[in-house]
Amino acid sequence: MTTLDFEPLTVTVPLREEPPGVFRVGKSRVLLELVIRAFKAGATPEAIVQSYDTLNLADVYAVLSRYLADPAPFEDYLRKCDEAAAATRRKIEEHQGPQGNLREILLARAKAKEQKRAQTGQ
């Protein structure tokens, strides 16, 4: 039997902050939250790389290994992303005004057109 002595291995987590407050994986433009959310939804690292072909499999494994070792900072980051998205959504909705249900609006327009055609005899 052969035994191997491995030197202590340090793996750098391939994350970069670009722009400030937004983390991307490896040299790609893929957002950290997309990788973590895909993993939490049951995707394998290989499936994640297939979904985002600019990702490197080793980078995804390194990020997910770090996430599994201590998920708290990642969960905090995901929570902040969710809060920022909700704030942006509210801001957009405020600027758009009350839109109502799109389906209802389209049905009302179609009904109005039908009524107009019926009145004009077309």
mmCIF file with all atom_site columns, C-alpha atoms in Angstrom:
data_model
loop_
_atom_site.group_PDB
_atom_site.id
_atom_site.type_symbol
_atom_site.label_atom_id
_atom_site.label_alt_id
_atom_site.label_comp_id
_atom_site.label_asym_id
_atom_site.label_entity_id
_atom_site.label_seq_id
_atom_site.pdbx_PDB_ins_code
_atom_site.Cartn_x
_atom_site.Cartn_y
_atom_site.Cartn_z
_atom_site.occupancy
_atom_site.B_iso_or_equiv
_atom_site.pdbx_formal_charge
_atom_site.auth_seq_id
_atom_site.auth_comp_id
_atom_site.auth_asym_id
_atom_site.auth_atom_id
_atom_site.pdbx_PDB_model_num
ATOM 1   C CA . MET A 1 1   ? 0.000   0.000  0.000   1.00 0.00 ? 1   MET A CA 1
ATOM 2   C CA . THR A 1 2   ? 1.241   3.449  -0.905  1.00 0.00 ? 2   THR A CA 1
ATOM 3   C CA . THR A 1 3   ? 0.548   6.483  1.206   1.00 0.00 ? 3   THR A CA 1
ATOM 4   C CA . LEU A 1 4   ? 0.737   10.054 0.024   1.00 0.00 ? 4   LEU A CA 1
ATOM 5   C CA . ASP A 1 5   ? 1.516   13.044 2.156   1.00 0.00 ? 5   ASP A CA 1
ATOM 6   C CA . PHE A 1 6   ? -0.346  16.070 0.900   1.00 0.00 ? 6   PHE A CA 1
ATOM 7   C CA . GLU A 1 7   ? 0.971   19.455 1.819   1.00 0.00 ? 7   GLU A CA 1
ATOM 8   C CA . PRO A 1 8   ? -1.621  21.751 3.331   1.00 0.00 ? 8   PRO A CA 1
ATOM 9   C CA . LEU A 1 9   ? -3.654  23.063 0.436   1.00 0.00 ? 9   LEU A CA 1
ATOM 10  C CA . THR A 1 10  ? -5.091  26.541 0.445   1.00 0.00 ? 10  THR A CA 1
ATOM 11  C CA . VAL A 1 11  ? -7.744  27.255 -2.143  1.00 0.00 ? 11  VAL A CA 1
ATOM 12  C CA . THR A 1 12  ? -8.474  30.864 -2.960  1.00 0.00 ? 12  THR A CA 1
ATOM 13  C CA . VAL A 1 13  ? -12.158 31.621 -3.342  1.00 0.00 ? 13  VAL A CA 1
ATOM 14  C CA . PRO A 1 14  ? -12.429 33.149 -6.821  1.00 0.00 ? 14  PRO A CA 1
ATOM 15  C CA . LEU A 1 15  ? -14.686 36.106 -6.100  1.00 0.00 ? 15  LEU A CA 1
ATOM 16  C CA . ARG A 1 16  ? -14.245 39.670 -7.184  1.00 0.00 ? 16  ARG A CA 1
ATOM 17  C CA . GLU A 1 17  ? -16.225 42.739 -6.261  1.00 0.00 ? 17  GLU A CA 1
ATOM 18  C CA . GLU A 1 18  ? -17.228 44.595 -9.412  1.00 0.00 ? 18  GLU A CA 1
ATOM 19  C CA . PRO A 1 19  ? -18.849 47.145 -9.026  1.00 0.00 ? 19  PRO A CA 1
ATOM 20  C CA . PRO A 1 20  ? -18.611 47.725 -5.277  1.00 0.00 ? 20  PRO A CA 1
ATOM 21  C CA . GLY A 1 21  ? -21.098 45.555 -3.406  1.00 0.00 ? 21  GLY A CA 1
ATOM 22  C CA . VAL A 1 22  ? -21.616 43.140 -6.318  1.00 0.00 ? 22  VAL A CA 1
ATOM 23  C CA . PHE A 1 23  ? -19.692 39.862 -6.297  1.00 0.00 ? 23  PHE A CA 1
ATOM 24  C CA . ARG A 1 24  ? -18.839 37.912 -9.438  1.00 0.00 ? 24  ARG A CA 1
ATOM 25  C CA . VAL A 1 25  ? -17.399 34.410 -9.757  1.00 0.00 ? 25  VAL A CA 1
ATOM 26  C CA . GLY A 1 26  ? -13.934 33.923 -11.213 1.00 0.00 ? 26  GLY A CA 1
ATOM 27  C CA . LYS A 1 27  ? -13.138 35.888 -14.345 1.00 0.00 ? 27  LYS A CA 1
ATOM 28  C CA . SER A 1 28  ? -16.754 35.705 -15.491 1.00 0.00 ? 28  SER A CA 1
ATOM 29  C CA . ARG A 1 29  ? -19.481 38.306 -15.132 1.00 0.00 ? 29  ARG A CA 1
ATOM 30  C CA . VAL A 1 30  ? -21.748 35.734 -13.442 1.00 0.00 ? 30  VAL A CA 1
ATOM 31  C CA . LEU A 1 31  ? -23.161 36.992 -10.162 1.00 0.00 ? 31  LEU A CA 1
ATOM 32  C CA . LEU A 1 32  ? -22.401 35.104 -6.966  1.00 0.00 ? 32  LEU A CA 1
ATOM 33  C CA . GLU A 1 33  ? -26.082 35.051 -6.041  1.00 0.00 ? 33  GLU A CA 1
ATOM 34  C CA . LEU A 1 34  ? -26.955 33.207 -9.269  1.00 0.00 ? 34  LEU A CA 1
ATOM 35  C CA . VAL A 1 35  ? -24.481 30.433 -8.474  1.00 0.00 ? 35  VAL A CA 1
ATOM 36  C CA . ILE A 1 36  ? -25.541 30.098 -4.825  1.00 0.00 ? 36  ILE A CA 1
ATOM 37  C CA . ARG A 1 37  ? -29.262 30.183 -5.632  1.00 0.00 ? 37  ARG A CA 1
ATOM 38  C CA . ALA A 1 38  ? -28.840 27.566 -8.379  1.00 0.00 ? 38  ALA A CA 1
ATOM 39  C CA . PHE A 1 39  ? -26.962 25.324 -5.947  1.00 0.00 ? 39  PHE A CA 1
ATOM 40  C CA . LYS A 1 40  ? -29.598 25.810 -3.243  1.00 0.00 ? 40  LYS A CA 1
ATOM 41  C CA . ALA A 1 41  ? -32.257 24.890 -5.821  1.00 0.00 ? 41  ALA A CA 1
ATOM 42  C CA . GLY A 1 42  ? -30.507 21.564 -6.372  1.00 0.00 ? 42  GLY A CA 1
ATOM 43  C CA . ALA A 1 43  ? -28.221 22.231 -9.343  1.00 0.00 ? 43  ALA A CA 1
ATOM 44  C CA . THR A 1 44  ? -24.867 20.473 -9.371  1.00 0.00 ? 44  THR A CA 1
ATOM 45  C CA . PRO A 1 45  ? -21.684 22.463 -10.002 1.00 0.00 ? 45  PRO A CA 1
ATOM 46  C CA . GLU A 1 46  ? -21.521 20.847 -13.447 1.00 0.00 ? 46  GLU A CA 1
ATOM 47  C CA . ALA A 1 47  ? -25.080 21.941 -14.249 1.00 0.00 ? 47  ALA A CA 1
ATOM 48  C CA . ILE A 1 48  ? -24.308 25.472 -13.088 1.00 0.00 ? 48  ILE A CA 1
ATOM 49  C CA . VAL A 1 49  ? -21.304 25.624 -15.418 1.00 0.00 ? 49  VAL A CA 1
ATOM 50  C CA . GLN A 1 50  ? -23.486 24.347 -18.269 1.00 0.00 ? 50  GLN A CA 1
ATOM 51  C CA . SER A 1 51  ? -25.991 27.113 -17.546 1.00 0.00 ? 51  SER A CA 1
ATOM 52  C CA . TYR A 1 52  ? -23.310 29.801 -17.460 1.00 0.00 ? 52  TYR A CA 1
ATOM 53  C CA . ASP A 1 53  ? -20.658 28.766 -19.947 1.00 0.00 ? 53  ASP A CA 1
ATOM 54  C CA . THR A 1 54  ? -18.243 31.539 -18.938 1.00 0.00 ? 54  THR A CA 1
ATOM 55  C CA . LEU A 1 55  ? -17.809 29.895 -15.527 1.00 0.00 ? 55  LEU A CA 1
ATOM 56  C CA . ASN A 1 56  ? -14.932 27.587 -14.694 1.00 0.00 ? 56  ASN A CA 1
ATOM 57  C CA . LEU A 1 57  ? -15.856 24.348 -12.930 1.00 0.00 ? 57  LEU A CA 1
ATOM 58  C CA . ALA A 1 58  ? -13.002 24.658 -10.413 1.00 0.00 ? 58  ALA A CA 1
ATOM 59  C CA . ASP A 1 59  ? -14.174 28.209 -9.545  1.00 0.00 ? 59  ASP A CA 1
ATOM 60  C CA . VAL A 1 60  ? -17.726 27.003 -8.924  1.00 0.00 ? 60  VAL A CA 1
ATOM 61  C CA . TYR A 1 61  ? -16.490 24.167 -6.709  1.00 0.00 ? 61  TYR A CA 1
ATOM 62  C CA . ALA A 1 62  ? -14.278 26.594 -4.756  1.00 0.00 ? 62  ALA A CA 1
ATOM 63  C CA . VAL A 1 63  ? -17.162 29.036 -4.196  1.00 0.00 ? 63  VAL A CA 1
ATOM 64  C CA . LEU A 1 64  ? -19.575 26.295 -3.189  1.00 0.00 ? 64  LEU A CA 1
ATOM 65  C CA . SER A 1 65  ? -16.998 24.689 -0.865  1.00 0.00 ? 65  SER A CA 1
ATOM 66  C CA . ARG A 1 66  ? -16.566 28.021 0.893   1.00 0.00 ? 66  ARG A CA 1
ATOM 67  C CA . TYR A 1 67  ? -20.352 28.457 1.059   1.00 0.00 ? 67  TYR A CA 1
ATOM 68  C CA . LEU A 1 68  ? -20.787 25.010 2.602   1.00 0.00 ? 68  LEU A CA 1
ATOM 69  C CA . ALA A 1 69  ? -17.999 25.624 5.122   1.00 0.00 ? 69  ALA A CA 1
ATOM 70  C CA . ASP A 1 70  ? -19.617 28.821 6.435   1.00 0.00 ? 70  ASP A CA 1
ATOM 71  C CA . PRO A 1 71  ? -22.923 29.799 4.803   1.00 0.00 ? 71  PRO A CA 1
ATOM 72  C CA . ALA A 1 72  ? -23.688 32.742 7.119   1.00 0.00 ? 72  ALA A CA 1
ATOM 73  C CA . PRO A 1 73  ? -21.842 35.484 5.165   1.00 0.00 ? 73  PRO A CA 1
ATOM 74  C CA . PHE A 1 74  ? -23.301 34.195 1.910   1.00 0.00 ? 74  PHE A CA 1
ATOM 75  C CA . GLU A 1 75  ? -26.821 34.131 3.332   1.00 0.00 ? 75  GLU A CA 1
ATOM 76  C CA . ASP A 1 76  ? -26.313 37.688 4.581   1.00 0.00 ? 76  ASP A CA 1
ATOM 77  C CA . TYR A 1 77  ? -25.191 38.736 1.088   1.00 0.00 ? 77  TYR A CA 1
ATOM 78  C CA . LEU A 1 78  ? -28.234 37.029 -0.489  1.00 0.00 ? 78  LEU A CA 1
ATOM 79  C CA . ARG A 1 79  ? -30.530 38.799 1.974   1.00 0.00 ? 79  ARG A CA 1
ATOM 80  C CA . LYS A 1 80  ? -28.988 42.167 1.046   1.00 0.00 ? 80  LYS A CA 1
ATOM 81  C CA . CYS A 1 81  ? -29.445 41.359 -2.653  1.00 0.00 ? 81  CYS A CA 1
ATOM 82  C CA . ASP A 1 82  ? -33.105 40.540 -2.025  1.00 0.00 ? 82  ASP A CA 1
ATOM 83  C CA . GLU A 1 83  ? -33.603 43.772 -0.098  1.00 0.00 ? 83  GLU A CA 1
ATOM 84  C CA . ALA A 1 84  ? -31.961 45.835 -2.847  1.00 0.00 ? 84  ALA A CA 1
ATOM 85  C CA . ALA A 1 85  ? -34.107 44.128 -5.498  1.00 0.00 ? 85  ALA A CA 1
ATOM 86  C CA . ALA A 1 86  ? -37.275 44.788 -3.492  1.00 0.00 ? 86  ALA A CA 1
ATOM 87  C CA . ALA A 1 87  ? -36.332 48.462 -3.076  1.00 0.00 ? 87  ALA A CA 1
ATOM 88  C CA . THR A 1 88  ? -35.686 48.788 -6.818  1.00 0.00 ? 88  THR A CA 1
ATOM 89  C CA . ARG A 1 89  ? -39.004 47.073 -7.582  1.00 0.00 ? 89  ARG A CA 1
ATOM 90  C CA . ARG A 1 90  ? -40.865 49.481 -5.269  1.00 0.00 ? 90  ARG A CA 1
ATOM 91  C CA . LYS A 1 91  ? -39.138 52.472 -6.869  1.00 0.00 ? 91  LYS A CA 1
ATOM 92  C CA . ILE A 1 92  ? -40.107 51.321 -10.371 1.00 0.00 ? 92  ILE A CA 1
ATOM 93  C CA . GLU A 1 93  ? -43.694 50.669 -9.314  1.00 0.00 ? 93  GLU A CA 1
ATOM 94  C CA . GLU A 1 94  ? -43.905 54.147 -7.749  1.00 0.00 ? 94  GLU A CA 1
ATOM 95  C CA . HIS A 1 95  ? -42.782 55.768 -11.010 1.00 0.00 ? 95  HIS A CA 1
ATOM 96  C CA . GLN A 1 96  ? -45.131 53.676 -13.143 1.00 0.00 ? 96  GLN A CA 1
ATOM 97  C CA . GLY A 1 97  ? -48.189 54.442 -11.068 1.00 0.00 ? 97  GLY A CA 1
ATOM 98  C CA . PRO A 1 98  ? -51.060 52.038 -10.520 1.00 0.00 ? 98  PRO A CA 1
ATOM 99  C CA . GLN A 1 99  ? -51.032 49.604 -13.432 1.00 0.00 ? 99  GLN A CA 1
ATOM 100 C CA . GLY A 1 100 ? -53.423 46.995 -12.163 1.00 0.00 ? 100 GLY A CA 1
ATOM 101 C CA . ASN A 1 101 ? -53.405 43.474 -13.471 1.00 0.00 ? 101 ASN A CA 1
ATOM 102 C CA . LEU A 1 102 ? -52.003 43.421 -17.029 1.00 0.00 ? 102 LEU A CA 1
ATOM 103 C CA . ARG A 1 103 ? -54.349 40.627 -18.054 1.00 0.00 ? 103 ARG A CA 1
ATOM 104 C CA . GLU A 1 104 ? -57.353 42.641 -16.875 1.00 0.00 ? 104 GLU A CA 1
ATOM 105 C CA . ILE A 1 105 ? -56.154 45.724 -18.762 1.00 0.00 ? 105 ILE A CA 1
ATOM 106 C CA . LEU A 1 106 ? -55.675 43.769 -22.001 1.00 0.00 ? 106 LEU A CA 1
ATOM 107 C CA . LEU A 1 107 ? -59.078 42.080 -21.678 1.00 0.00 ? 107 LEU A CA 1
ATOM 108 C CA . ALA A 1 108 ? -60.747 45.459 -21.067 1.00 0.00 ? 108 ALA A CA 1
ATOM 109 C CA . ARG A 1 109 ? -59.091 46.900 -24.181 1.00 0.00 ? 109 ARG A CA 1
ATOM 110 C CA . ALA A 1 110 ? -60.180 43.913 -26.274 1.00 0.00 ? 110 ALA A CA 1
ATOM 111 C CA . LYS A 1 111 ? -63.743 44.244 -24.980 1.00 0.00 ? 111 LYS A CA 1
ATOM 112 C CA . ALA A 1 112 ? -63.764 47.972 -25.749 1.00 0.00 ? 112 ALA A CA 1
ATOM 113 C CA . LYS A 1 113 ? -62.611 47.268 -29.317 1.00 0.00 ? 113 LYS A CA 1
ATOM 114 C CA . GLU A 1 114 ? -65.349 44.656 -29.748 1.00 0.00 ? 114 GLU A CA 1
ATOM 115 C CA . GLN A 1 115 ? -67.971 47.089 -28.481 1.00 0.00 ? 115 GLN A CA 1
ATOM 116 C CA . LYS A 1 116 ? -66.724 49.819 -30.811 1.00 0.00 ? 116 LYS A CA 1
ATOM 117 C CA . ARG A 1 117 ? -66.854 47.445 -33.794 1.00 0.00 ? 117 ARG A CA 1
ATOM 118 C CA . ALA A 1 118 ? -70.369 46.362 -32.831 1.00 0.00 ? 118 ALA A CA 1
ATOM 119 C CA . GLN A 1 119 ? -71.505 50.008 -32.618 1.00 0.00 ? 119 GLN A CA 1
ATOM 120 C CA . THR A 1 120 ? -70.012 50.921 -36.002 1.00 0.00 ? 120 THR A CA 1
ATOM 121 C CA . GLY A 1 121 ? -71.274 47.741 -37.655 1.00 0.00 ? 121 GLY A CA 1
ATOM 122 C CA . GLN A 1 122 ? -67.905 46.447 -38.794 1.00 0.00 ? 122 GLN A CA 1
#
